[in-house]
Coordinates of N, CA and C and ligand atoms in Angstrom, one line a residue:
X341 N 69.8 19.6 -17.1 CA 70.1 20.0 -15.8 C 71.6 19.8 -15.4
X342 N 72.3 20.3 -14.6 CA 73.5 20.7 -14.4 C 74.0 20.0 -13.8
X343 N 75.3 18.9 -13.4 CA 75.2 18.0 -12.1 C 76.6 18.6 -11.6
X344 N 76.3 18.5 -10.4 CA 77.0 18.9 -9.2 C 77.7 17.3 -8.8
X345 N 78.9 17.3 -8.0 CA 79.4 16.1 -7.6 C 79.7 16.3 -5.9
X346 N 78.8 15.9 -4.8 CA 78.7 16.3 -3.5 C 80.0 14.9 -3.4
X347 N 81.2 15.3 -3.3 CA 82.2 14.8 -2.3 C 82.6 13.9 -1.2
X348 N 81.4 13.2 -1.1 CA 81.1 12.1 -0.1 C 80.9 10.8 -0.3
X349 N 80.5 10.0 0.5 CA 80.7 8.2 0.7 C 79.4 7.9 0.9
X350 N 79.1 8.9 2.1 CA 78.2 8.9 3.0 C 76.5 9.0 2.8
X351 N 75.8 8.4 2.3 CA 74.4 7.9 1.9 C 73.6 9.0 3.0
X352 N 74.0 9.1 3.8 CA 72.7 10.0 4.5 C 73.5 11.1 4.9
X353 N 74.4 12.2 4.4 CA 74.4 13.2 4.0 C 74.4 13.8 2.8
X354 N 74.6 12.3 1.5 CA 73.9 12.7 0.3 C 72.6 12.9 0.3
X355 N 71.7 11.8 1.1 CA 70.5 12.1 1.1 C 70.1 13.6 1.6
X356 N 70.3 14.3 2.5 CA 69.9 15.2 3.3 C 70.2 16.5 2.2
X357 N 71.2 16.1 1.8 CA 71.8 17.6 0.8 C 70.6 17.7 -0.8
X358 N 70.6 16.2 -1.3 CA 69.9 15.9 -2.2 C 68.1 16.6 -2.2
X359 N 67.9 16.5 -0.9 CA 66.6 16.7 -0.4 C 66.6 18.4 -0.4
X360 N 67.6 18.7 -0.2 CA 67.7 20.5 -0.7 C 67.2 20.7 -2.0
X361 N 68.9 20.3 -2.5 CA 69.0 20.9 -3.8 C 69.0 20.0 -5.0
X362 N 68.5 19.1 -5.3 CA 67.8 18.6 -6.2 C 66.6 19.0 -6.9
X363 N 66.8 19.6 -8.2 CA 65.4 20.0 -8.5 C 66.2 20.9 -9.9
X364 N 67.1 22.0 -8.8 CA 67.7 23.5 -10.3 C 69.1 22.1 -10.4
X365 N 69.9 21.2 -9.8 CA 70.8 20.6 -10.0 C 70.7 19.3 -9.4
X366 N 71.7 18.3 -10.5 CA 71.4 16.9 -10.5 C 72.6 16.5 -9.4
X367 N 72.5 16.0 -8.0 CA 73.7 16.3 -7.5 C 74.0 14.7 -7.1
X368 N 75.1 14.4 -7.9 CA 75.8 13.1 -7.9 C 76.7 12.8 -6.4
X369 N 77.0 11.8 -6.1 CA 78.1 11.4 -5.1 C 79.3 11.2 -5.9
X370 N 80.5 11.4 -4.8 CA 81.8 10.7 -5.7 C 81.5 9.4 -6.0
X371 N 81.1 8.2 -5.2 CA 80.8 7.2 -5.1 C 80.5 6.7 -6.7
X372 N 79.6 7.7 -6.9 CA 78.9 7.2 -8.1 C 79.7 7.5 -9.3
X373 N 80.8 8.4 -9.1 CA 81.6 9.0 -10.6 C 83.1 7.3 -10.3
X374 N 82.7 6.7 -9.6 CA 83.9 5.6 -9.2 C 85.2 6.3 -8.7
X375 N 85.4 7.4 -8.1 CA 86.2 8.1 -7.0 C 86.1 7.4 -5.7
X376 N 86.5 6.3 -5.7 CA 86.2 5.3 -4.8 C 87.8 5.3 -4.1
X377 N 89.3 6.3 -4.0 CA 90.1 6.2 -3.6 C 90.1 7.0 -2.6
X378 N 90.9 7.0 -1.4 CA 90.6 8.0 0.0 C 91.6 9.3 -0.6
X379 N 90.6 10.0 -0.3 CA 91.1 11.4 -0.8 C 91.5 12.4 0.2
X380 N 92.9 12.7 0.3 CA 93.9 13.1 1.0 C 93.4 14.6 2.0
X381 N 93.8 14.4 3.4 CA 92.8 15.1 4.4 C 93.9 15.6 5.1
X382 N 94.7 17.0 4.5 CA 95.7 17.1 5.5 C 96.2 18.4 5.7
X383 N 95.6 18.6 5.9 CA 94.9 20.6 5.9 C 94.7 20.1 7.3
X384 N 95.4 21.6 8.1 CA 95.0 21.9 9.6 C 94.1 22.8 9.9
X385 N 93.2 22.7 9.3 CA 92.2 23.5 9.1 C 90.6 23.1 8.9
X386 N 89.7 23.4 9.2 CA 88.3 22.6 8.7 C 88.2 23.5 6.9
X387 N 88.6 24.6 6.8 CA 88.2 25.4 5.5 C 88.9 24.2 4.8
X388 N 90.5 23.8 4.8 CA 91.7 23.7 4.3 C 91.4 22.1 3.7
X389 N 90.9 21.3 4.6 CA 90.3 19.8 4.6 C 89.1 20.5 3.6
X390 N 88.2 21.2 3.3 CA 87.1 20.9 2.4 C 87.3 21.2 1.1
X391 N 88.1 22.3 0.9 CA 88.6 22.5 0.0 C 89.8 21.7 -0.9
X392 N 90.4 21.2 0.1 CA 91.2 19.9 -0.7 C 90.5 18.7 -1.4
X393 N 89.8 18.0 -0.5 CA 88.7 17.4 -1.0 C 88.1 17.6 -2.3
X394 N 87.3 18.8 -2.2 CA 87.0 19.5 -4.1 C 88.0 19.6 -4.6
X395 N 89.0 20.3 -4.4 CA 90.2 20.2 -5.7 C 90.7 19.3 -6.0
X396 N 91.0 18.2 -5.5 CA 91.2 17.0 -5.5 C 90.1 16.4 -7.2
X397 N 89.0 15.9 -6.4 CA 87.4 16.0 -7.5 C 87.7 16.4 -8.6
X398 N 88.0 18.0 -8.4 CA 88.1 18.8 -9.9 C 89.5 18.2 -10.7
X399 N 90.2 18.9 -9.8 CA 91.5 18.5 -10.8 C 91.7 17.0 -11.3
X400 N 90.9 16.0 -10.5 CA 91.4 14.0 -11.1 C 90.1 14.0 -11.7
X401 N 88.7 14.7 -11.6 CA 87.5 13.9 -12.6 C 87.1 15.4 -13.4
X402 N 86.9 16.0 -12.9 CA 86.7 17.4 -14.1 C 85.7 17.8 -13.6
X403 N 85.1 17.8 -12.7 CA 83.5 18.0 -12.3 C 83.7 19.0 -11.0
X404 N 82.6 20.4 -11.6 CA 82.5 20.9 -10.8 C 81.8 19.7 -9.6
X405 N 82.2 20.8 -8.1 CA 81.9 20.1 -7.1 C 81.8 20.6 -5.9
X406 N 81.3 19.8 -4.8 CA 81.5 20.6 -3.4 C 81.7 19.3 -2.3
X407 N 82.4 19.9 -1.6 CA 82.8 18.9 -0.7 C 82.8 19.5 1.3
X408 N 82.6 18.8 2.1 CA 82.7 19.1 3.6 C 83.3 18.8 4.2
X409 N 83.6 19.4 5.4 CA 84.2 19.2 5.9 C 83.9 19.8 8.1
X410 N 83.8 18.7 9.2 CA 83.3 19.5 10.5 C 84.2 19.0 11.4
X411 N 83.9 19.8 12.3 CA 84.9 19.6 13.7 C 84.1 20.0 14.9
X412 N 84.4 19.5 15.9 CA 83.5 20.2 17.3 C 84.9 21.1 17.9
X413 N 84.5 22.0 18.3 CA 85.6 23.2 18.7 C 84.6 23.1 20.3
X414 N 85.9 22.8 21.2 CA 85.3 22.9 22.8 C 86.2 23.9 23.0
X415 N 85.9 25.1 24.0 CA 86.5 26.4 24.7 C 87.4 26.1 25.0
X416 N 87.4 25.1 26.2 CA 87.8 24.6 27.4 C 89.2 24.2 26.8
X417 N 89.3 23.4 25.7 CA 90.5 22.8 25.1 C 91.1 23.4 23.8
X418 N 91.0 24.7 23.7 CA 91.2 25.5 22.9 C 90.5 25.5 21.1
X419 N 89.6 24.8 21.2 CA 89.1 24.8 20.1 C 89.4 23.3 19.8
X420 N 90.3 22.6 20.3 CA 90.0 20.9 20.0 C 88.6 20.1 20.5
X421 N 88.9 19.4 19.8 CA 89.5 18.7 18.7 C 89.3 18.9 17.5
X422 N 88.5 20.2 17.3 CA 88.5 20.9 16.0 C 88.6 20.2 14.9
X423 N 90.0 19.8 13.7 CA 90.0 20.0 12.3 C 90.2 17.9 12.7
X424 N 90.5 17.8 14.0 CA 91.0 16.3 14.5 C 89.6 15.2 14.7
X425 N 88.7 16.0 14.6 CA 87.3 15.6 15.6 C 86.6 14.0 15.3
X426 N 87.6 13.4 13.5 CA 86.8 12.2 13.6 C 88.4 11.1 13.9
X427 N 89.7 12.0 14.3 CA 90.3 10.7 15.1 C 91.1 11.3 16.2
X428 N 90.2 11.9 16.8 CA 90.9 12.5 18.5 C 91.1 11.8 19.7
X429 N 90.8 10.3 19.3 CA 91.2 9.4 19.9 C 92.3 8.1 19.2
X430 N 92.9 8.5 18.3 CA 93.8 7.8 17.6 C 93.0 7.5 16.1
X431 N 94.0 7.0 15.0 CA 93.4 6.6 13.9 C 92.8 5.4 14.1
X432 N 91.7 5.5 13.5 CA 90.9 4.1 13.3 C 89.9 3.8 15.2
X433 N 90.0 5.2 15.5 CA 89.2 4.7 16.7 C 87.7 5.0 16.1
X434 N 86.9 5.1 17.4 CA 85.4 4.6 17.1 C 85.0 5.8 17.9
X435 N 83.4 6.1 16.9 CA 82.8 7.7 17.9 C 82.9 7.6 19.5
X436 N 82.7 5.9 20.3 CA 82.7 6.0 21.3 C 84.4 5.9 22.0
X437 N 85.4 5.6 21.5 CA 86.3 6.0 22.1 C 86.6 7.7 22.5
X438 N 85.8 8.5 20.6 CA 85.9 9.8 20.9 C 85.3 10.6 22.0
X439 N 84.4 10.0 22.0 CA 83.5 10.9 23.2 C 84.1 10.2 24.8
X440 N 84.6 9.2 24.7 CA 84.9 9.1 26.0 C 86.4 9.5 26.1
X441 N 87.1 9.9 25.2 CA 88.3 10.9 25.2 C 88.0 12.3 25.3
X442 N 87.1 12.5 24.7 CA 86.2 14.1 25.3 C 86.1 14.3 26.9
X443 N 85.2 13.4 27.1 CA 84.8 13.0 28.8 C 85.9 13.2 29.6
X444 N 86.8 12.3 29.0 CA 87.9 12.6 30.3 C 89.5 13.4 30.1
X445 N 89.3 14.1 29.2 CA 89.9 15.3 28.9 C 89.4 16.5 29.5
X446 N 88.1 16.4 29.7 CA 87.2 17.9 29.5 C 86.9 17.6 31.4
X447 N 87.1 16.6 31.6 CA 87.1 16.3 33.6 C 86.1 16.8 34.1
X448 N 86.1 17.5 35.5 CA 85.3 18.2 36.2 C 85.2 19.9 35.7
X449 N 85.9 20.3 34.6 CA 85.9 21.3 34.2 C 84.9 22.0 34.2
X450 N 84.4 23.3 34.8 CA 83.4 23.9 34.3 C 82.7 24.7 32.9
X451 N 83.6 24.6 32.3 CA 83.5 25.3 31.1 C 83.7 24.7 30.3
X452 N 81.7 24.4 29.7 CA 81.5 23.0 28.9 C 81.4 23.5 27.6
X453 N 81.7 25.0 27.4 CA 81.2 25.4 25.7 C 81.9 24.7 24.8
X454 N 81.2 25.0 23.6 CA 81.3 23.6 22.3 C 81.0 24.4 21.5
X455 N 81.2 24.2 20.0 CA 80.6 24.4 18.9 C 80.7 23.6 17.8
X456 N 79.5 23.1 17.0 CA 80.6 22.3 15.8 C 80.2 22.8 14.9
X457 N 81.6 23.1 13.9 CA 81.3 24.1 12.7 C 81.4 23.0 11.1
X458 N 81.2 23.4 10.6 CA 81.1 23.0 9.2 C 81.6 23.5 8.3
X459 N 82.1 23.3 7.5 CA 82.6 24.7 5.7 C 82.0 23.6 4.7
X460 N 81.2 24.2 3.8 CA 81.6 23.9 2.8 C 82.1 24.2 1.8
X461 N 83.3 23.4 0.5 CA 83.8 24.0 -0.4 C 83.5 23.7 -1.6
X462 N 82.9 25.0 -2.6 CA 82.3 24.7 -3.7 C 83.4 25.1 -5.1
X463 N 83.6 23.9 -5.9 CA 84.1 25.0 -7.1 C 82.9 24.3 -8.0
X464 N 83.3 26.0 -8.9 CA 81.8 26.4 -9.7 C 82.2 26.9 -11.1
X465 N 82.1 26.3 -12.1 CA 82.9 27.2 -13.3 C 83.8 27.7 -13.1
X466 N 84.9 27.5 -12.4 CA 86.3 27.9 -12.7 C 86.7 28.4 -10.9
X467 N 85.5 28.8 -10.2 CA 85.5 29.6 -9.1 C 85.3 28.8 -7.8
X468 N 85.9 29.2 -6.6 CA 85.8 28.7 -5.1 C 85.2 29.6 -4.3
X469 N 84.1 29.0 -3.8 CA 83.5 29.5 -2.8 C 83.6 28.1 -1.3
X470 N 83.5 29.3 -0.5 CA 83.0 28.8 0.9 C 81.5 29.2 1.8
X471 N 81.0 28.3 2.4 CA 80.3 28.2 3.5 C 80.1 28.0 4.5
X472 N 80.1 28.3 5.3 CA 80.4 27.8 7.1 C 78.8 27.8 7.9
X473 N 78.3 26.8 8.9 CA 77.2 26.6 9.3 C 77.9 26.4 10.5
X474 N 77.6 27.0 11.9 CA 78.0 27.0 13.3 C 76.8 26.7 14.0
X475 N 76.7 25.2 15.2 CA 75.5 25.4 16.0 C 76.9 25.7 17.7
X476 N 76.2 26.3 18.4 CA 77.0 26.6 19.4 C 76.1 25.7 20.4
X477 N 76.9 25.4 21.8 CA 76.0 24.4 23.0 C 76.8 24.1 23.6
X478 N 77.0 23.2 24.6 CA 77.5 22.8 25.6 C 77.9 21.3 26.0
X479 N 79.2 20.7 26.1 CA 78.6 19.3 26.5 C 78.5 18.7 27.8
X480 N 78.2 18.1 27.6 CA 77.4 17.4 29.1 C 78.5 16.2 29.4
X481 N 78.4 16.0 30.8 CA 79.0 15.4 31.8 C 79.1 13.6 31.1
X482 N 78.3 13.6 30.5 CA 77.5 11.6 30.2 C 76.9 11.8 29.5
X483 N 76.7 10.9 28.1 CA 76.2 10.7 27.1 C 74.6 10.3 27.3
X484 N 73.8 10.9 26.5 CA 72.5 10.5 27.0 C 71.9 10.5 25.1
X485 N 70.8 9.4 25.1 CA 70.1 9.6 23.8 C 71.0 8.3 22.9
X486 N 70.1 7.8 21.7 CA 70.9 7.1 21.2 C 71.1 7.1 19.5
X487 N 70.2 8.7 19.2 CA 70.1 8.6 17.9 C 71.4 9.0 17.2
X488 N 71.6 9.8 15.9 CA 72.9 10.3 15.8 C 74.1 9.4 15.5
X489 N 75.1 10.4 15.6 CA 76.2 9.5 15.5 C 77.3 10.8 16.1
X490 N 79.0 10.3 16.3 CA 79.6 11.3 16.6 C 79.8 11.6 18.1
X491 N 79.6 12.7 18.2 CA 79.4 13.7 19.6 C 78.4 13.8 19.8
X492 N 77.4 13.7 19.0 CA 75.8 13.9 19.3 C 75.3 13.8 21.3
X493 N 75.9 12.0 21.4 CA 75.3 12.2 22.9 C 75.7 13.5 23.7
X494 N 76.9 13.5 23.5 CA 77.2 14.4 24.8 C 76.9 16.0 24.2
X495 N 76.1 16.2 22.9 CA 76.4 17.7 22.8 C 74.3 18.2 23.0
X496 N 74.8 19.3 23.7 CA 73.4 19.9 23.7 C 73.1 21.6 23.2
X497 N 72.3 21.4 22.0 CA 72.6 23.0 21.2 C 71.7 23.8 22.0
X498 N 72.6 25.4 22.2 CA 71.7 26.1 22.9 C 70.4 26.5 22.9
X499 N 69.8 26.7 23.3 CA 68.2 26.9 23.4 C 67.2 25.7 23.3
X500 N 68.2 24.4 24.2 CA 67.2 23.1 23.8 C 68.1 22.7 25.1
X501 N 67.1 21.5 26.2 CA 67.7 20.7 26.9 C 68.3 19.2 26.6
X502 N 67.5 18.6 25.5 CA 68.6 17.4 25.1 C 69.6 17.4 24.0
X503 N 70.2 16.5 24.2 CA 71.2 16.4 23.6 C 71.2 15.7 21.6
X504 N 71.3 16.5 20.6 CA 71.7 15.6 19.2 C 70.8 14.3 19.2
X505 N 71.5 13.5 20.0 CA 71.1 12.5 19.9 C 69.8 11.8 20.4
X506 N 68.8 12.6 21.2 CA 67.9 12.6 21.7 C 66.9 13.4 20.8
X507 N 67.6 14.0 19.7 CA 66.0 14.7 19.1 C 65.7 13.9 17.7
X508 N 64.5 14.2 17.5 CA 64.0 13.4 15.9 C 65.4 14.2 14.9
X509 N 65.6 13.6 13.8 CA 66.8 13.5 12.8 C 66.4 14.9 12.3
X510 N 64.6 15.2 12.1 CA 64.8 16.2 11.0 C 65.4 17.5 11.7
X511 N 64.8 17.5 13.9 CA 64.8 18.8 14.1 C 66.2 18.9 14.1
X512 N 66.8 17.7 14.3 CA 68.8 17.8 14.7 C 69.1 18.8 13.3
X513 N 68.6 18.1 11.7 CA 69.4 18.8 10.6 C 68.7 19.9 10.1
X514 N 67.2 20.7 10.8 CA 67.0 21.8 10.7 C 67.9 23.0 11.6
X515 N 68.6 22.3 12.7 CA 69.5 23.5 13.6 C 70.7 23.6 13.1
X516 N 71.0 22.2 12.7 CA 72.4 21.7 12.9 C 73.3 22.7 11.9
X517 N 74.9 22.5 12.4 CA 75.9 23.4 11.6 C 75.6 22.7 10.0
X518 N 75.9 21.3 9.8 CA 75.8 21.2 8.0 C 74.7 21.0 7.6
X519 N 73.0 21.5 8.6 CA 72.2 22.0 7.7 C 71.9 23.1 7.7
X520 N 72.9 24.0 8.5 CA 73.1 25.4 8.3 C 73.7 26.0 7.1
X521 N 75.5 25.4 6.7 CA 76.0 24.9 5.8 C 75.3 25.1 4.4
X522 N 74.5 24.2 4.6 CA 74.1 22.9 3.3 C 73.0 24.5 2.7
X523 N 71.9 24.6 3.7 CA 71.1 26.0 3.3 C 71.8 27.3 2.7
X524 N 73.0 27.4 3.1 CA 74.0 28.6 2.9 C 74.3 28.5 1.1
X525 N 74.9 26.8 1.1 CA 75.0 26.5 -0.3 C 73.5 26.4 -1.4
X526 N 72.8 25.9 -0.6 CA 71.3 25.7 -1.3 C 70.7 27.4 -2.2
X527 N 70.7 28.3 -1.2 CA 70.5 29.8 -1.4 C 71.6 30.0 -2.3
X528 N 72.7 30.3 -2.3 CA 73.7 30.3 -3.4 C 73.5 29.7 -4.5
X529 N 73.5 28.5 -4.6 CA 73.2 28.0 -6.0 C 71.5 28.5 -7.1
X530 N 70.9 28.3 -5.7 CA 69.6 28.6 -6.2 C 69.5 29.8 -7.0
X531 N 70.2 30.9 -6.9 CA 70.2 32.2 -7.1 C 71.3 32.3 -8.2
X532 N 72.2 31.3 -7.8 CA 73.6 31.6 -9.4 C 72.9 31.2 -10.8
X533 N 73.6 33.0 -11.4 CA 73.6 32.7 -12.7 C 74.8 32.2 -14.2
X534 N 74.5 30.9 -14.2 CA 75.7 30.1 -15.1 C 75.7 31.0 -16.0
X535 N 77.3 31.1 -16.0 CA 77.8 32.0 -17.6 C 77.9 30.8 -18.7
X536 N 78.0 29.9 -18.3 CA 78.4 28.5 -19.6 C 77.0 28.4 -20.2
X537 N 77.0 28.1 -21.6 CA 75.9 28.0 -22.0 C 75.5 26.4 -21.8
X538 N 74.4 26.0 -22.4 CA 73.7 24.9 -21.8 C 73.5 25.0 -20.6
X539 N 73.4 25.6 -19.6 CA 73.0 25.5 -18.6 C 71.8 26.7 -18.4
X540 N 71.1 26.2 -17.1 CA 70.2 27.5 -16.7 C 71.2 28.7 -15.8
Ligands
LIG1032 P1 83.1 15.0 8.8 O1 84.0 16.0 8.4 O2 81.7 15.3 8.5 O3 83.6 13.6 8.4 O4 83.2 15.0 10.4 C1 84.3 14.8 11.2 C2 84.0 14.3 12.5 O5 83.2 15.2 13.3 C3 83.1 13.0 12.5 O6 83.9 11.9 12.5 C4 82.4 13.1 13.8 O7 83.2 12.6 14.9 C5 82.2 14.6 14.0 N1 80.9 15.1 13.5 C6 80.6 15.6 12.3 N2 79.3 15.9 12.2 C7 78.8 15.6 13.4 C8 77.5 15.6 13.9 O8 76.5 16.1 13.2 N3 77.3 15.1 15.1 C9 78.3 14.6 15.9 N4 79.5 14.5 15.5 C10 79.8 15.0 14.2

């Protein structure tokens, strides 16, 4: 079986992606190949950050790979804090400094639209592909719910009244942008036919 090297630190987005696509491919963490150095994030861009990440992977361990990358894009503030979204309250702040830098950025403003997008970036035998998974919603005035992590409290995806953080985990990563994402890649792979031999 073929292994993939998912790009991450992160134990329960390995788990989640694992739970996909595990089965046609054996999909390793960086963690586990000892890529245990912080890998340079400096792309102004959400594509630009995911893609560096994998090249990074490929070019220092040799392994095909995929890596992600999200941002919450709010209308109101022109798409910030977008490609900024995990230090838009300074480096080394905390989800709740961010969301209460959200809060009082975004004021009495009427116009609460949101989106948070995802890309992922795959290289594959020689080749780069992308994915993008978008949930669109709104956020709310005060944080409600305590599941999640992030922006979760304050974000509510359209066609639901609570917020991320108020719903069970699976129905959050059946809507959500990176298990929108994640399915986009899951369908792709499922369907690619490897030119390298030894492989299926
Ligand atoms: P990352 O690229 O997955 O590390 O995400 C960057 C930042 O976006 C995180 O630090 C969070 O602040 C935010 N974020 C990403 N995914 C989510 C989510 O599912 N819910 C809430 N916030 C998220």
């Amino acid at each position: 079986m073929k292994s993939i090297i998912f790009v991450t630190h992160n134990q329960n987005k390995l788990k989640e992606v694992k739970a996909i696509l595990d089965g046609k491919y054996h999909i390793i963490s960086s963690t586990d190949i000892n890529c245990t150095e912080e890998i340079p994030e400096t792309s102004n861009t959400i594509e630009g950050n995911a893609l560096q990440k994998a090249r990074y992977v490929k070019e220092n361990y040799g392994y095909d790979c995929f890596a992600d990358d999200t941002g919450l894009e709010v209308d109101a503030l022109g798409g910030e804090p977008g490609v900024d979204s995990a230090i838009y309250a300074g480096v080394g702040c905390s989800y709740e400094d961010n969301v209460r830098k959200l809060l009082d950025t975004l004021g009495d403003n009427p116009n609460r639209t949101a989106r948070f997008r995802t890309v992922i970036a795959l290289i594959l035998e020689g080749r780069e592909y992308l994915f993008e998974g978008i949930v669109n919603g709104r956020i709310i005035r005060e944080g409600k719910g305590t599941g999640g992590f992030g922006y979760d409290p304050v974000f509510v995806p359209d066609g639901y009244t609570e917020t991320f953080s108020e719903m069970a985990l699976e129905l959050k990563n059946s809507i959500s942008h990176r298990g929108r994402a994640v399915s986009k890649l899951a369908e792709f792979l499922n369907q690619y036919k490897s030119t390298e031999s030894n492989n299926n």
